[in-house]
CSV table of C-alpha atoms and ligand atoms in Angstrom, one decimal:
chain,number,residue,atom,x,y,z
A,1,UNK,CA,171.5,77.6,90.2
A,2,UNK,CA,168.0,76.1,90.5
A,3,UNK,CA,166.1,78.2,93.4
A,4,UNK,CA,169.1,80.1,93.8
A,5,UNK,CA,169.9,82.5,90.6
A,6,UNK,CA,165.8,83.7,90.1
A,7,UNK,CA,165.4,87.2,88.7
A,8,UNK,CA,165.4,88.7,92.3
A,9,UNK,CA,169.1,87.3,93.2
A,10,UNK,CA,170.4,87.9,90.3
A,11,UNK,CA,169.4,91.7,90.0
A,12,UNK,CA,171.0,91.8,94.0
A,13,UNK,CA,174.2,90.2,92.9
A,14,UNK,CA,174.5,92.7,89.6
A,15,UNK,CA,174.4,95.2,92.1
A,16,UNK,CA,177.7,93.8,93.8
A,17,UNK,CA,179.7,93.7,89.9
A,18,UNK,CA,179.1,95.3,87.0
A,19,UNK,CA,180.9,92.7,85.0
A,20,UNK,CA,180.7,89.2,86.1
A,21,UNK,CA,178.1,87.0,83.8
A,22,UNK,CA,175.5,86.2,85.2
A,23,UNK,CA,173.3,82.7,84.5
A,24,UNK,CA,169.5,82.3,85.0
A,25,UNK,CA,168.5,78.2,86.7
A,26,UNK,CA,168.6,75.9,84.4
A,27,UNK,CA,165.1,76.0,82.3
A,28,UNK,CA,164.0,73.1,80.9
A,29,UNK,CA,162.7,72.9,77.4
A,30,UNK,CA,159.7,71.3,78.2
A,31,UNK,CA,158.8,74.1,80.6
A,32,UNK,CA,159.3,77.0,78.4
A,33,UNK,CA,157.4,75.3,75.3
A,34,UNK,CA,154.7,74.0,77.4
A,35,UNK,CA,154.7,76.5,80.5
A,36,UNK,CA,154.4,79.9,81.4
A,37,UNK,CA,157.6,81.1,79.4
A,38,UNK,CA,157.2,84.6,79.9
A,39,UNK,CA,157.5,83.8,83.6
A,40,UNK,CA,160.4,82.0,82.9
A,41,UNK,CA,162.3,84.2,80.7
A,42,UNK,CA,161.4,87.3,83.4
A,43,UNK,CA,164.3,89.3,83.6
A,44,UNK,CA,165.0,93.1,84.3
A,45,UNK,CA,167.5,94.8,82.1
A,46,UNK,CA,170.2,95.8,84.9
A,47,UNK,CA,170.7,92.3,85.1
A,48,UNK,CA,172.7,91.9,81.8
A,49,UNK,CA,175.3,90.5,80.8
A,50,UNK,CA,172.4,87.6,81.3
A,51,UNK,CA,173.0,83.7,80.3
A,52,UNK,CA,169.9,81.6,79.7
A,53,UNK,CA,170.9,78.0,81.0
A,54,UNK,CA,168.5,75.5,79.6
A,55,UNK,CA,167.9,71.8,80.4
A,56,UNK,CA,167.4,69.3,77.1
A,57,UNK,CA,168.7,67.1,74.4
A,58,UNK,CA,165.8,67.5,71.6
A,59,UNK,CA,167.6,69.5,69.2
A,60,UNK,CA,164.4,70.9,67.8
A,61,UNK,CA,163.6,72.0,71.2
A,62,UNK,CA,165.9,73.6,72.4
A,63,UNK,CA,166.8,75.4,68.9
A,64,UNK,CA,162.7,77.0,69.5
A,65,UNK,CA,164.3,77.6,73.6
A,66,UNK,CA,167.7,79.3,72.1
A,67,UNK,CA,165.1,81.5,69.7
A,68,UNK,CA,162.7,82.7,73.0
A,69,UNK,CA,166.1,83.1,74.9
A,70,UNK,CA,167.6,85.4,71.8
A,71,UNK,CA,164.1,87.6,71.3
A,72,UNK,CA,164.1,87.9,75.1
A,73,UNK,CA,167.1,90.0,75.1
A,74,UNK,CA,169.9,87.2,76.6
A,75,UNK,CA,173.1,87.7,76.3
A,76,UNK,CA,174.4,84.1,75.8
A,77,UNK,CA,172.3,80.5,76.2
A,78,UNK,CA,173.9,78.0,77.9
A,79,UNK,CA,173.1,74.2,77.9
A,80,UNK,CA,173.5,72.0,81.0
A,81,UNK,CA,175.1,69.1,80.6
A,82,UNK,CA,176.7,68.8,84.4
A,83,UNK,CA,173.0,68.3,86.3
A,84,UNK,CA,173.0,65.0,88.5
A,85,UNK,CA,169.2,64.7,89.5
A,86,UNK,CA,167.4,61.2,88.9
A,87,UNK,CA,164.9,63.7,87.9
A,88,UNK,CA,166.1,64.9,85.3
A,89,UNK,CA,168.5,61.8,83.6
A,90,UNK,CA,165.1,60.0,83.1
A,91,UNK,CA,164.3,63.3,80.9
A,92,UNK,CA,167.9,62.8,78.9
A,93,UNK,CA,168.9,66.4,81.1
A,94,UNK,CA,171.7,67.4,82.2
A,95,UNK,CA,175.1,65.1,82.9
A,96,UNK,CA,174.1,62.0,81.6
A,97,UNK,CA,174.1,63.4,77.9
A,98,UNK,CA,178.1,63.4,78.9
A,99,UNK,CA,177.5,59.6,77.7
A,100,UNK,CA,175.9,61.2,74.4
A,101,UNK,CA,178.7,63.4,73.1
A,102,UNK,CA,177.0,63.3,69.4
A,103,UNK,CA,173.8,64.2,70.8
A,104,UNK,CA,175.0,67.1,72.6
A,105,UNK,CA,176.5,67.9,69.3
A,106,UNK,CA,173.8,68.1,67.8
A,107,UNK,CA,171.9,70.2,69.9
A,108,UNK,CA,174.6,72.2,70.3
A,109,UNK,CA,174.0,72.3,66.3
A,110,UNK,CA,170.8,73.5,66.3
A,111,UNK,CA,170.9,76.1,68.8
A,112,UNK,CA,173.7,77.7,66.5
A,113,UNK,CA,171.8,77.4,63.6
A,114,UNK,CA,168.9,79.1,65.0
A,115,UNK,CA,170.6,82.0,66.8
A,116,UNK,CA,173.2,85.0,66.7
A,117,UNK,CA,174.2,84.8,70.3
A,118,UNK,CA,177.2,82.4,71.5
A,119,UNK,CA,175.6,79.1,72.5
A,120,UNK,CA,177.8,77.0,74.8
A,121,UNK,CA,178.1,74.2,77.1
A,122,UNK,CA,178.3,73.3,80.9
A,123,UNK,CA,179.7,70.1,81.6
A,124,UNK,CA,181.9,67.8,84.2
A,125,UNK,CA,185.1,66.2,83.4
A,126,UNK,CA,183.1,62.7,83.3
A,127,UNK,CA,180.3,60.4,84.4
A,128,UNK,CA,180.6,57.0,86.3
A,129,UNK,CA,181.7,54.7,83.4
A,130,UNK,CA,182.6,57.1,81.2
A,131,UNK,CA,185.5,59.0,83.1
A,132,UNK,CA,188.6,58.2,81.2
A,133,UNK,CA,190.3,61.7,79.9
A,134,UNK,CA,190.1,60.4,76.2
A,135,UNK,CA,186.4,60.5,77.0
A,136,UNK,CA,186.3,63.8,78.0
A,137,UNK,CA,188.1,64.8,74.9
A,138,UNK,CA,186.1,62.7,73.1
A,139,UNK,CA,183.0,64.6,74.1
A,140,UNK,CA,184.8,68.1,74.1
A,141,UNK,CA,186.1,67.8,70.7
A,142,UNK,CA,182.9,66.1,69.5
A,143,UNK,CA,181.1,69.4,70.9
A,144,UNK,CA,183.5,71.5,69.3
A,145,UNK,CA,183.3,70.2,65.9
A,146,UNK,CA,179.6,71.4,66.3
A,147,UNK,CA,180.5,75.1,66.5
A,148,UNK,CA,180.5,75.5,69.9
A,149,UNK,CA,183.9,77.5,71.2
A,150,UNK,CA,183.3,78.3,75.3
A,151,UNK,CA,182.8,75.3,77.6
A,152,UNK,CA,182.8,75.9,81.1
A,153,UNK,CA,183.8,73.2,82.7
A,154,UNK,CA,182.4,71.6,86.4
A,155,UNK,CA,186.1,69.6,87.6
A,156,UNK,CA,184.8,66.5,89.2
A,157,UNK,CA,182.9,63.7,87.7
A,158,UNK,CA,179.5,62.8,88.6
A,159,UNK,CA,178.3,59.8,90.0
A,160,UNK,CA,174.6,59.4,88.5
A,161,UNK,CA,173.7,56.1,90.9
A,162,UNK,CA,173.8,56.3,94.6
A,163,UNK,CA,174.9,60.3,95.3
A,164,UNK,CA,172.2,63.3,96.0
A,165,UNK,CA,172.7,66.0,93.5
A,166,UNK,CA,174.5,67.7,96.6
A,167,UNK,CA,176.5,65.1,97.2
A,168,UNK,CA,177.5,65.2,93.6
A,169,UNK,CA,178.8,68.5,94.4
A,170,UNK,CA,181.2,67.5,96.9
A,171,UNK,CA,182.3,63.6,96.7
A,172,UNK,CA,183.4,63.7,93.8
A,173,UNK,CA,187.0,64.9,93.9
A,174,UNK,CA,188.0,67.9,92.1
A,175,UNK,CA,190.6,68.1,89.0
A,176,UNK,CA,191.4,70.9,88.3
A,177,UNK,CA,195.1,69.1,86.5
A,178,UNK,CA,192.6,67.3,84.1
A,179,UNK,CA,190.3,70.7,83.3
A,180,UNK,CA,194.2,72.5,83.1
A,181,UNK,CA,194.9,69.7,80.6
A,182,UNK,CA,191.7,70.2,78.5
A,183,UNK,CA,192.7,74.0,78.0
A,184,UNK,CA,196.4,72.7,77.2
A,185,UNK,CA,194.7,70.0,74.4
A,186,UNK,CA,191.7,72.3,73.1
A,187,UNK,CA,193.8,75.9,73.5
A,188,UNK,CA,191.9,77.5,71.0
A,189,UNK,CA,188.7,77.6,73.4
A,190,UNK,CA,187.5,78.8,76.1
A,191,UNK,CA,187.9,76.8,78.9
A,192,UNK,CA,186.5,78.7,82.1
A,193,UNK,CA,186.7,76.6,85.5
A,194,UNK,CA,184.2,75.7,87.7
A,195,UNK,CA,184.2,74.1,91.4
A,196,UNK,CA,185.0,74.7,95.1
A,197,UNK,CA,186.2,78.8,94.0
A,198,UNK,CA,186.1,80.7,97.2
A,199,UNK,CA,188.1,83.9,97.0
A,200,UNK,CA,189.1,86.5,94.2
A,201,UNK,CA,192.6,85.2,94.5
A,202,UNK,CA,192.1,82.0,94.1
A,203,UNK,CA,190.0,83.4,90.5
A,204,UNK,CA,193.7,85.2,89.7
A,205,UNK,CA,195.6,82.0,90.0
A,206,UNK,CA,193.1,80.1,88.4
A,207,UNK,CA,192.8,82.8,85.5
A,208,UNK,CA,196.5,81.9,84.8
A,209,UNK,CA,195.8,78.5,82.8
A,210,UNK,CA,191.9,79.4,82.0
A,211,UNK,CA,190.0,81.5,80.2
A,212,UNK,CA,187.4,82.6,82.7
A,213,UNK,CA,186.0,81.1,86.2
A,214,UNK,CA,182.7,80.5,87.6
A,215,UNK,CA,181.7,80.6,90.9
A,216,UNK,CA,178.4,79.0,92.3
A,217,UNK,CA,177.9,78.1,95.7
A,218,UNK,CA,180.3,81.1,97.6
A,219,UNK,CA,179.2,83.6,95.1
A,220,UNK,CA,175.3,82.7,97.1
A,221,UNK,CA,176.6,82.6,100.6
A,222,UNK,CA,179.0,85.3,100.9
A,223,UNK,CA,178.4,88.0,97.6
A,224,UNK,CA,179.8,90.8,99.3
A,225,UNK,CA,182.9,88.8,97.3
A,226,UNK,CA,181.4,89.8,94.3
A,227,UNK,CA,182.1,93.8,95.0
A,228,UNK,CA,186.0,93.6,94.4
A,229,UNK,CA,185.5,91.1,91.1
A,230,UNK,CA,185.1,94.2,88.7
A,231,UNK,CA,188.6,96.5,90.2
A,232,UNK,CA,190.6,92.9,90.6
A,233,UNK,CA,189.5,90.9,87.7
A,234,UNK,CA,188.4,93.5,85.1
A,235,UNK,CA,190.8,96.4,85.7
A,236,UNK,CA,187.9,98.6,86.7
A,237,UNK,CA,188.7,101.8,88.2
A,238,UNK,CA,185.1,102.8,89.8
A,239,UNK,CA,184.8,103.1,93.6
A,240,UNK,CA,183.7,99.3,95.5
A,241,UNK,CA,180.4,99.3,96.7
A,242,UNK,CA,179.6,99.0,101.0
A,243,UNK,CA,177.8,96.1,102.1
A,244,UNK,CA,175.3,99.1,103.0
A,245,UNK,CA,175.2,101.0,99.8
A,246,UNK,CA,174.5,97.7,98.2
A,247,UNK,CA,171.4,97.0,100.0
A,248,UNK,CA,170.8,100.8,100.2
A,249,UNK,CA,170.0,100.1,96.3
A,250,UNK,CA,167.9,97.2,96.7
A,251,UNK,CA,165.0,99.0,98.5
A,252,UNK,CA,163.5,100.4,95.4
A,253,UNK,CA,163.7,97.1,94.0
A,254,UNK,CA,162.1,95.8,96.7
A,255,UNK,CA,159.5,98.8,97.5
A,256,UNK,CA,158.4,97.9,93.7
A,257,UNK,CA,158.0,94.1,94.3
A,258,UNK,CA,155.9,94.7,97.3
A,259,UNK,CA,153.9,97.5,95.8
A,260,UNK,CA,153.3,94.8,93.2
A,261,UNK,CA,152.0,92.5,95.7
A,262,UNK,CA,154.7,90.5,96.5
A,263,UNK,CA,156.8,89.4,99.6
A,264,UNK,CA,159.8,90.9,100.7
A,265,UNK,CA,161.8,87.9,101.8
A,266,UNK,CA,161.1,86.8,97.9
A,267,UNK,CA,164.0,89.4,97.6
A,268,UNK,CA,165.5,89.4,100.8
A,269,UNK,CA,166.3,85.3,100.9
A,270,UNK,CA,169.0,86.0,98.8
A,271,UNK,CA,170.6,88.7,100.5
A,272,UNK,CA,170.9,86.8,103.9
A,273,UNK,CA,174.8,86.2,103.5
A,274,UNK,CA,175.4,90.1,102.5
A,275,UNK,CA,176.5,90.3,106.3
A,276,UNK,CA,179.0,87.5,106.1
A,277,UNK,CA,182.3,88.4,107.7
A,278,UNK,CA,180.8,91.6,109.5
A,279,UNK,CA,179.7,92.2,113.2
A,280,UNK,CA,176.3,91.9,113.4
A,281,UNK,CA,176.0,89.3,110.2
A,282,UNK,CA,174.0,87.0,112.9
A,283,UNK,CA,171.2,89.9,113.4
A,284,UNK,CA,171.3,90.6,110.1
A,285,UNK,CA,170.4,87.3,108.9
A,286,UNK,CA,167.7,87.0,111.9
A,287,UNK,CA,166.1,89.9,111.0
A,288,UNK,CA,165.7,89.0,107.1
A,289,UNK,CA,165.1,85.5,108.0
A,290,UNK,CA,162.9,85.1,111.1
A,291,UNK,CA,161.4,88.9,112.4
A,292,UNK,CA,160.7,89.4,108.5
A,293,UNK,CA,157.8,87.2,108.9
A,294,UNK,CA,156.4,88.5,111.9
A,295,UNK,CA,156.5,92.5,110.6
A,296,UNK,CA,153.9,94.6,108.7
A,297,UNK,CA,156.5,97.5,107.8
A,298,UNK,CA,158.9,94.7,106.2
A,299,UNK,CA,160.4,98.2,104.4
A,300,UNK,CA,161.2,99.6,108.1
A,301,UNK,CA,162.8,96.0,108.9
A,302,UNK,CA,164.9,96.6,105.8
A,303,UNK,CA,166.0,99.9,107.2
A,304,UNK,CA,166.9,98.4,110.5
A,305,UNK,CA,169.1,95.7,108.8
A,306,UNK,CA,170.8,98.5,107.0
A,307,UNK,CA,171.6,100.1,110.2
A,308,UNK,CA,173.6,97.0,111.0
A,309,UNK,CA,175.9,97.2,108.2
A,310,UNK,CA,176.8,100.5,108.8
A,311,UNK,CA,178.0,99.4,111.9
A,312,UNK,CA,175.4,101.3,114.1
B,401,LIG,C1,171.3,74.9,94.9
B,401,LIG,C2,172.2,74.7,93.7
B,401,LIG,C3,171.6,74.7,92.4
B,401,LIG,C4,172.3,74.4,91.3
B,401,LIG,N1,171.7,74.5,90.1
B,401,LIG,C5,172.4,74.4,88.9
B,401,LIG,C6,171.8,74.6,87.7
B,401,LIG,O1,170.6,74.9,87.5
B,401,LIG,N2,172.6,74.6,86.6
B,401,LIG,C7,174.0,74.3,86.7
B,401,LIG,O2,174.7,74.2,85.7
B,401,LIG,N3,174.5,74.1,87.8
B,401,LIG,C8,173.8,74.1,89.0
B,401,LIG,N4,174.4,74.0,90.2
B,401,LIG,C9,175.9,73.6,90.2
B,401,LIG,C10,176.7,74.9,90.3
B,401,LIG,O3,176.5,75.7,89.1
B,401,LIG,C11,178.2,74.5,90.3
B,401,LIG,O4,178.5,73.8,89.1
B,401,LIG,C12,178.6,73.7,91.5
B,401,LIG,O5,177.9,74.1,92.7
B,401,LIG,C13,180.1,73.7,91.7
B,401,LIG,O6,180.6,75.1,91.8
B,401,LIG,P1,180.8,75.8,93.2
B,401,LIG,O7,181.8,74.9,94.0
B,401,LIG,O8,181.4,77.1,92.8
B,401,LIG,O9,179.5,75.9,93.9
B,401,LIG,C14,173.7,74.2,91.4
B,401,LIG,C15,174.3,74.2,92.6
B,401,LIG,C16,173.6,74.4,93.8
B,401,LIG,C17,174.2,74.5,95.1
């Protein structure tokens, strides 16, 4: 998620479960051929299983992208076809190649051709004129016939005239019947669902008609839900990790990046929702969001916040 899912957040949430698959922001091609791509492709090694996401529709492209993301050590690279912004429709990004499906095709193509690691798709169930469910199969099985077998799949159309990328997160109304459909037509792939997932039981029921689940927005806010996702949803047998072992384990981290020369709330802007649920979330937040910028032992703030979810 763009802003959301940077190299910092994602190391915090890998702390939280071993398991879950974890994606990078979406990339675009044009910033890793013509930008700093090392920065982009930045990742530390505890964060695998790691998907690149990239943003594109020259096949050539994003084949050279798939390559980088292969020789940088990822796990999987994903293409984003479910992205809403003006911004990036006038680039051909994102959920307007949903009008495209033999485009997407053949980048889909491409990528496959170029690397060993699964290459696969991010998409809605439609776009403004181009909603009908024969549509959706159209592009689906279009993809498919391409090579590529895991789709996860966004259940609400997206409106790409007159909504903000936000609101095409939450007007739209989700579907999950017509996502449970496409796993009934297309059985032999992997359908994983994605949209408006808030608890790990919710995940169970929904992992009874899909293949996998994805979960953007409440995995941010509240990750403490991520530290039951590998005993629930992977059979793991290992002890769950406290709110305060979790960011117990993030000070090194975090000593590093500031011995480095950076900031602490670069880190700690993603761990503001660690206290959700808990007493003392609200002076946990405070202190990681406000009294962080007024300290010059940010490491003893840190402490102080750990304090809180011990319950002291
Ligand atoms: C701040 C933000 C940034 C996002 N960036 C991306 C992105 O880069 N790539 C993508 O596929 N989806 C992106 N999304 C959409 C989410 O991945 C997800 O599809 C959507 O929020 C619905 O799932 P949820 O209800 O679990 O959040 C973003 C969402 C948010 C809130």
């Amino acid at each position: 998620m763009m802003d959301w899912t940077d190299r910092h957040c994602r190391y915090f949430l890998r702390l939280l479960s071993s398991n879950a698959l974890l994606y990078t922001e979406m990339v675009t091609t044009g910033a890793l051929l013509n930008g700093d791509h090392e920065r982009f492709l930045r990742h530390d090694e505890a964060e695998h299983p790691l998907a690149l996401q990239l943003g594109g529709s020259v096949p050539a492209d994003l084949a050279a992208c798939a390559r980088m993301a292969e020789a940088a050590g990822y796990d999987e690279v994903n293409l984003n076809v479910g992205c809403p912004s003006d911004r990036v429709q006038n680039n051909m990004i994102g959920a307007c190649l949903m009008g495209h499906p033999q485009l997407v095709a053949d980048c889909v193509k491409a990528m496959r051709d170029a690397v060993a690691i699964p290459v696969t798709v991010k998409h809605r169930i439609g776009i403004n004129g181009r909603d009908s469910y024969a549509q959706l199969c159209d592009f689906v099985g279009t993809v498919r016939d391409a090579g590529c077998t895991s789709f996860t799949v966004h259940a609400r159309i997206a409106i790409l005239e007159g909504l903000s990328p936000k609101e095409n997160r939450d007007i739209p109304p989700l579907r999950y019947d017509v996502a449970a459909q496409l796993k009934q037509d297309f059985s032999e792939l992997e359908i994983i669902l994605n949209g408006g997932i808030k608890t790990l039981e919710q995940c169970h029921a929904h992992l009874q008609t899909f293949d996998g689940v994805m979960l953007g927005r409440e995995a941010y806010h509240n990750p403490y839900l991520l530290a039951e996702v590998d005993q629930q949803l992977f059979a793991s047998t290992a002890a769950v990790i406290s709110r305060a072992e979790a960011l117990a384990r993030m000070r090194p981290y975090i000593a590093a990046h500031i011995a480095a020369g950076g900031a602490m709330h670069h880190i700690t802007r993603h761990m503001l929702g660690l206290g959700q649920g808990f007493p003392g979330a609200r002076r946990f937040r405070q202190l990681l969001s406000v009294d962080i910028h007024k300290t010059q032992d940010p490491l003893a703030l840190l402490d102080q916040a750990g304090l809180l979810l011990e319950g002291r």
